[in-house]
Coordinates of C-alpha atoms (C1' of nucleotides) in Angstrom, one line a residue:
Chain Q
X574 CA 0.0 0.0 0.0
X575 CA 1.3 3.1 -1.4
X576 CA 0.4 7.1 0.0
X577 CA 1.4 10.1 -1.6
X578 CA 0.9 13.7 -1.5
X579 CA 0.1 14.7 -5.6
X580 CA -3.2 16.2 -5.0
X581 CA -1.6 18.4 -2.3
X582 CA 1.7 19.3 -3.9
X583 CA -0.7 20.0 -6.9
X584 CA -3.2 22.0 -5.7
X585 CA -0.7 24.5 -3.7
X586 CA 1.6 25.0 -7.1
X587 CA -2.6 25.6 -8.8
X588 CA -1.6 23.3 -11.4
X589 CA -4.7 21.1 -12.8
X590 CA -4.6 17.7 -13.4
X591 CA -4.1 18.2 -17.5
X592 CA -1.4 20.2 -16.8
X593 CA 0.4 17.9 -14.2
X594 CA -0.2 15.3 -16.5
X595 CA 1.2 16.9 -20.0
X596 CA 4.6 18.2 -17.2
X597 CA 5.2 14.4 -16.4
X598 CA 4.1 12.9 -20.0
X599 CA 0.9 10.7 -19.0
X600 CA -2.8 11.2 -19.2
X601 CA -5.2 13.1 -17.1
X602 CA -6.8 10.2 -16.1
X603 CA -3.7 8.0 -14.7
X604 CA -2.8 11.6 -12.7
X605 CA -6.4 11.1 -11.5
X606 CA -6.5 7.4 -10.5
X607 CA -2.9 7.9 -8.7
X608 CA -4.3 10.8 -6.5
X609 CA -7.2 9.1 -5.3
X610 CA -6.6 5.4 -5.2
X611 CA -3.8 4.6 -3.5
X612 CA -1.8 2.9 -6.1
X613 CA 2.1 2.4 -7.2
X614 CA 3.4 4.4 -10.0
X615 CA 6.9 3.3 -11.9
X616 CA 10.0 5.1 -10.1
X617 CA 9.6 6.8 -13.7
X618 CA 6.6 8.6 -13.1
X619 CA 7.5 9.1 -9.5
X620 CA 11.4 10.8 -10.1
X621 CA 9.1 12.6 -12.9
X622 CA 6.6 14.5 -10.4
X623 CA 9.2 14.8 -7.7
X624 CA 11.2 17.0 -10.3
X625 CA 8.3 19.0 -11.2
X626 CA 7.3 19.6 -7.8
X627 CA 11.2 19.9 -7.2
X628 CA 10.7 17.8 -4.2
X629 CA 12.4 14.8 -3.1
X630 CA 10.6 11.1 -3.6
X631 CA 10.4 10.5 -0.2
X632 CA 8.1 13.4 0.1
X633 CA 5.9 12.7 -2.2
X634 CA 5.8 9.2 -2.0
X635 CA 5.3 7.1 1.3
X636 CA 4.6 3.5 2.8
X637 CA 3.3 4.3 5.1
X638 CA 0.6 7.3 6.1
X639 CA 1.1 10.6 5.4
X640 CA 0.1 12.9 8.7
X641 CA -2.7 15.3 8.4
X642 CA -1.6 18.7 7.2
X643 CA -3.0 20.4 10.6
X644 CA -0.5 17.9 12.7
X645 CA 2.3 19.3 11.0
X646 CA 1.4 23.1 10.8
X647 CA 2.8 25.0 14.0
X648 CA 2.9 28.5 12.8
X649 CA 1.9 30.4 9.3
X650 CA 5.2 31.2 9.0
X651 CA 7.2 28.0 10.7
X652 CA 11.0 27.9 10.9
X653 CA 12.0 24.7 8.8
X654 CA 13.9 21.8 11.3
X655 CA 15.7 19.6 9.8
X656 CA 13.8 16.4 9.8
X657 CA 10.3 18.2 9.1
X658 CA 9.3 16.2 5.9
X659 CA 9.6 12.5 7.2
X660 CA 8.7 10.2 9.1
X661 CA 5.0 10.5 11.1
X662 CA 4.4 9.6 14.9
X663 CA 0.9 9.7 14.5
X664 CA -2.3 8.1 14.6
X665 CA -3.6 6.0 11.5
X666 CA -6.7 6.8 11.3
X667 CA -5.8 10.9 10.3
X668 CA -7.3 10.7 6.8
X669 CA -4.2 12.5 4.6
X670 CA -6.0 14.9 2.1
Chain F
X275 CA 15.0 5.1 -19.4
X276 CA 15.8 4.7 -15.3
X277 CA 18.8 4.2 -14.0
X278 CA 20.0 2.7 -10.2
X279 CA 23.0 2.4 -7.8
X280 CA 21.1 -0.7 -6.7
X281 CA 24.3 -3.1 -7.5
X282 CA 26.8 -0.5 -6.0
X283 CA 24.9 -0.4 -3.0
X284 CA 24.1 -4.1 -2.3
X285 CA 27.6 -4.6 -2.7
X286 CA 28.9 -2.0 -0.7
X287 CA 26.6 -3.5 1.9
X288 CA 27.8 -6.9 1.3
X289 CA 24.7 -8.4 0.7
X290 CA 23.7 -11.2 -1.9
X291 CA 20.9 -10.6 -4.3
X292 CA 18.9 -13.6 -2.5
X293 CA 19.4 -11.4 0.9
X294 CA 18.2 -8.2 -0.4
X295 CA 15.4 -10.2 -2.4
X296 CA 14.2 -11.1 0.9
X297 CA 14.7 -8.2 2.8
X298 CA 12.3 -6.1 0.3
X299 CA 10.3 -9.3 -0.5
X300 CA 10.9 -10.4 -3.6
X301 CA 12.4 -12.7 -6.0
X302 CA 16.0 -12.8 -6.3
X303 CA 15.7 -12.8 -10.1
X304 CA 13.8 -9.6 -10.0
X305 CA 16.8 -8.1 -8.2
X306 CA 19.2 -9.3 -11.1
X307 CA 16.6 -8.0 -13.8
X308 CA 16.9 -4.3 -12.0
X309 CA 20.5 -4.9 -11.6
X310 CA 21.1 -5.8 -15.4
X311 CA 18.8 -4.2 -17.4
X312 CA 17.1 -0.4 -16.7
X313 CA 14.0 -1.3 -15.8
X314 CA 11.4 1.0 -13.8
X315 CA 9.9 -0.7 -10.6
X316 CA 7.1 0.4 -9.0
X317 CA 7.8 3.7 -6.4
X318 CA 6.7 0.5 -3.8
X319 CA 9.7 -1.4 -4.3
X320 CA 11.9 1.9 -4.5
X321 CA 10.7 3.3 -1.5
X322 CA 11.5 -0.5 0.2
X323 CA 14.9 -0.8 -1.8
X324 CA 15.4 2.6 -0.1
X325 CA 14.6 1.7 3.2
X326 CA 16.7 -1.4 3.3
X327 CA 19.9 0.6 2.2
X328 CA 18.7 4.0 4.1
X329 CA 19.2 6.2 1.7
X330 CA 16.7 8.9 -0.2
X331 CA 15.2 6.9 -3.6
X332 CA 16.8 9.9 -5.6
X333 CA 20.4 8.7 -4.7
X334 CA 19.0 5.4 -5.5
X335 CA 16.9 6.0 -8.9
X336 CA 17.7 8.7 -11.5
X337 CA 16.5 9.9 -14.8
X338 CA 19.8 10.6 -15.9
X339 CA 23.2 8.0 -15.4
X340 CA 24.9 8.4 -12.3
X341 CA 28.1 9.5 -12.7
X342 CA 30.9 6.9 -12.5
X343 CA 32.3 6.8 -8.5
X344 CA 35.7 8.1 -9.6
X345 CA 34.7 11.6 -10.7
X346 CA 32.4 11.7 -7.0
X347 CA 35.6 10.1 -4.6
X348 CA 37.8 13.1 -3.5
X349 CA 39.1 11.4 -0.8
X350 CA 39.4 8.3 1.0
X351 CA 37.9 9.3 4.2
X352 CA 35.9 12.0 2.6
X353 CA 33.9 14.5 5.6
X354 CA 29.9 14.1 4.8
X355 CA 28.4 17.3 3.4
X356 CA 24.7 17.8 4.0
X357 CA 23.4 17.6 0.5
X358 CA 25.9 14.2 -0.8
X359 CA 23.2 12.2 -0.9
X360 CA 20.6 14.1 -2.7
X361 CA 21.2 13.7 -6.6
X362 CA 22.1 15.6 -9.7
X363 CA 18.9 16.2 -11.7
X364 CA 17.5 18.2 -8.9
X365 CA 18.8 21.0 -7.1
X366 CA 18.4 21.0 -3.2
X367 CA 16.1 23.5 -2.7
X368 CA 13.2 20.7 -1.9
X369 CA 10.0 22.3 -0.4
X370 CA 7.9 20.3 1.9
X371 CA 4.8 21.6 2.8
Chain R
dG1053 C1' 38.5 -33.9 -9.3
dC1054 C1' 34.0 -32.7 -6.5
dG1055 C1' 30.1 -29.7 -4.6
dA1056 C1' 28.2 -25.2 -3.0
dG1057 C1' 27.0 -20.3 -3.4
dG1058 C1' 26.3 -16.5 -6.4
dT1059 C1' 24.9 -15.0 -10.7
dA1060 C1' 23.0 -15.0 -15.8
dT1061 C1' 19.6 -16.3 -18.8
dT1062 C1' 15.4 -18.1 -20.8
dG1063 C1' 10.6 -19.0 -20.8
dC1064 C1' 5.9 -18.7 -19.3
dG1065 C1' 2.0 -17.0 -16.4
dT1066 C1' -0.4 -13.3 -13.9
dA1067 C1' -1.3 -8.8 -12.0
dT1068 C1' -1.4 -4.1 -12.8
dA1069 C1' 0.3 0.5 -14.6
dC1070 C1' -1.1 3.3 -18.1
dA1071 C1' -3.4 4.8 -22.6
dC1072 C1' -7.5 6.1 -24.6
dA1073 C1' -12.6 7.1 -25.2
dA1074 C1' -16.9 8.4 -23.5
dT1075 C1' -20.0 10.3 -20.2
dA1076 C1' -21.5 12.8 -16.1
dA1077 C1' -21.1 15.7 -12.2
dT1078 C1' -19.4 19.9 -10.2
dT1079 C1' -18.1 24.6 -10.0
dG1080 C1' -17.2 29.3 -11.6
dA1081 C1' -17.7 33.1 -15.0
dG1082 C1' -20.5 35.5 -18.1
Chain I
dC1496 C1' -29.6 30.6 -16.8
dT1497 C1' -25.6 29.1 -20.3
dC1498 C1' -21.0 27.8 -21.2
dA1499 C1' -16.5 26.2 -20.1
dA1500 C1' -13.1 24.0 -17.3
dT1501 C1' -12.0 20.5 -14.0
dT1502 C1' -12.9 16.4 -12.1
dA1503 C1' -15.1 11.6 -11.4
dT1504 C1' -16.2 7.3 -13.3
dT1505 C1' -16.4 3.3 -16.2
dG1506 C1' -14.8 0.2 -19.6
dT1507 C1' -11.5 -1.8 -22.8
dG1508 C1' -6.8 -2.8 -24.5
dT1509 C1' -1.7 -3.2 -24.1
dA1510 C1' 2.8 -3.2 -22.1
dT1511 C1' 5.4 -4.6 -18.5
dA1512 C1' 6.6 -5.6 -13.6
dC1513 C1' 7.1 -9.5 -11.0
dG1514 C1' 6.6 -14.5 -9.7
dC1515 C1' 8.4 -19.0 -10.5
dA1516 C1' 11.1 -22.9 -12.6
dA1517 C1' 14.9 -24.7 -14.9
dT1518 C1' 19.5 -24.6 -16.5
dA1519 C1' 24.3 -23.0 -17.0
dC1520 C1' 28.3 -20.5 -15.8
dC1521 C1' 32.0 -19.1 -12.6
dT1522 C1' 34.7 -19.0 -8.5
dC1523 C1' 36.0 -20.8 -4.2
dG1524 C1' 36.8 -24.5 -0.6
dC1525 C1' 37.3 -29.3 0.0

DNA sequence: GCGAGGTATTGCGTATACACAATAATTGAG
DNA sequence: CTCAATTATTGTGTATACGCAATACCTCGC
């Protein structure tokens, strides 16, 4: 079981799903099916999105669940720690957007 | 085209293909088929390849060939620099939410 | 010489990633 | 309201990731 954080990362940049999926090469519909199913892209498509949303893999793709977005969020203007993007302490059942 | 450090790594870690193969759960074969060839696994076994070797998936997957070790060694007992790890294609100014 | 472990290679079967088409639902602008 | 853009959904087809079995090669220790 695969999470990731496309409709996020896509929705803050305000790119739609035609253009995401014209950046990385596919169609619409697989950008689609990979946001809401949770489902396992190639490395290809995944080193792809991680260099339009110049972000690292590991950010955008996960094993396990990503945390909620409110768990995360200290301050509207938070000083970035080091080890901010990783790993999660928290509780399963937070439903990642 | 996809290419991987997956050999170097393995090796470095003194592990048989049969080992990793088990440690990421899979078949041994599968590991020689990503060795050999350029093939594209799913992010799944990337992210698992990546956990086994602790490293980011970018330092183990690339769009573009890794370049040979000789042109990265500068030393012997070379001092860790923050970003080593983090590959070529992308610069290092990741943004996580 | 022998056998054992690691690897390479081939072939076949199955699951699934992704393409493509069509339609409908939703929302925002005019 | 109408129209357009985005998204959701369904269905079909193809390429390929991966499993599994069998065989062969190479190197090392006995």
């Amino acid at each position: 079981m695969i999470h990731n954080r496309i409709a996020l990362y896509r929705v803050e940049r305000g790119l739609s799903r035609k253009e995401l999926a014209v950046a990385v090469g596919v169609n619409p519909q697989t950008i689609g099916f990979l946001e809401r199913g949770s489902y396992s892209p190639s490395v290809e498509l995944a080193l792809k999105l991680a260099a339009v949303f110049r972000v690292p893999v590991d950010s955008l793709f996960s094993l396990t669940p990503f945390p909620a977005l409110a768990t995360q969020i200290t301050s509207d203007h938070p000083q970035r720690s080091e080890s901010d993007h990783d790993e999660l302490t928290l509780p399963a059942n937070a439903r990642p957007v």
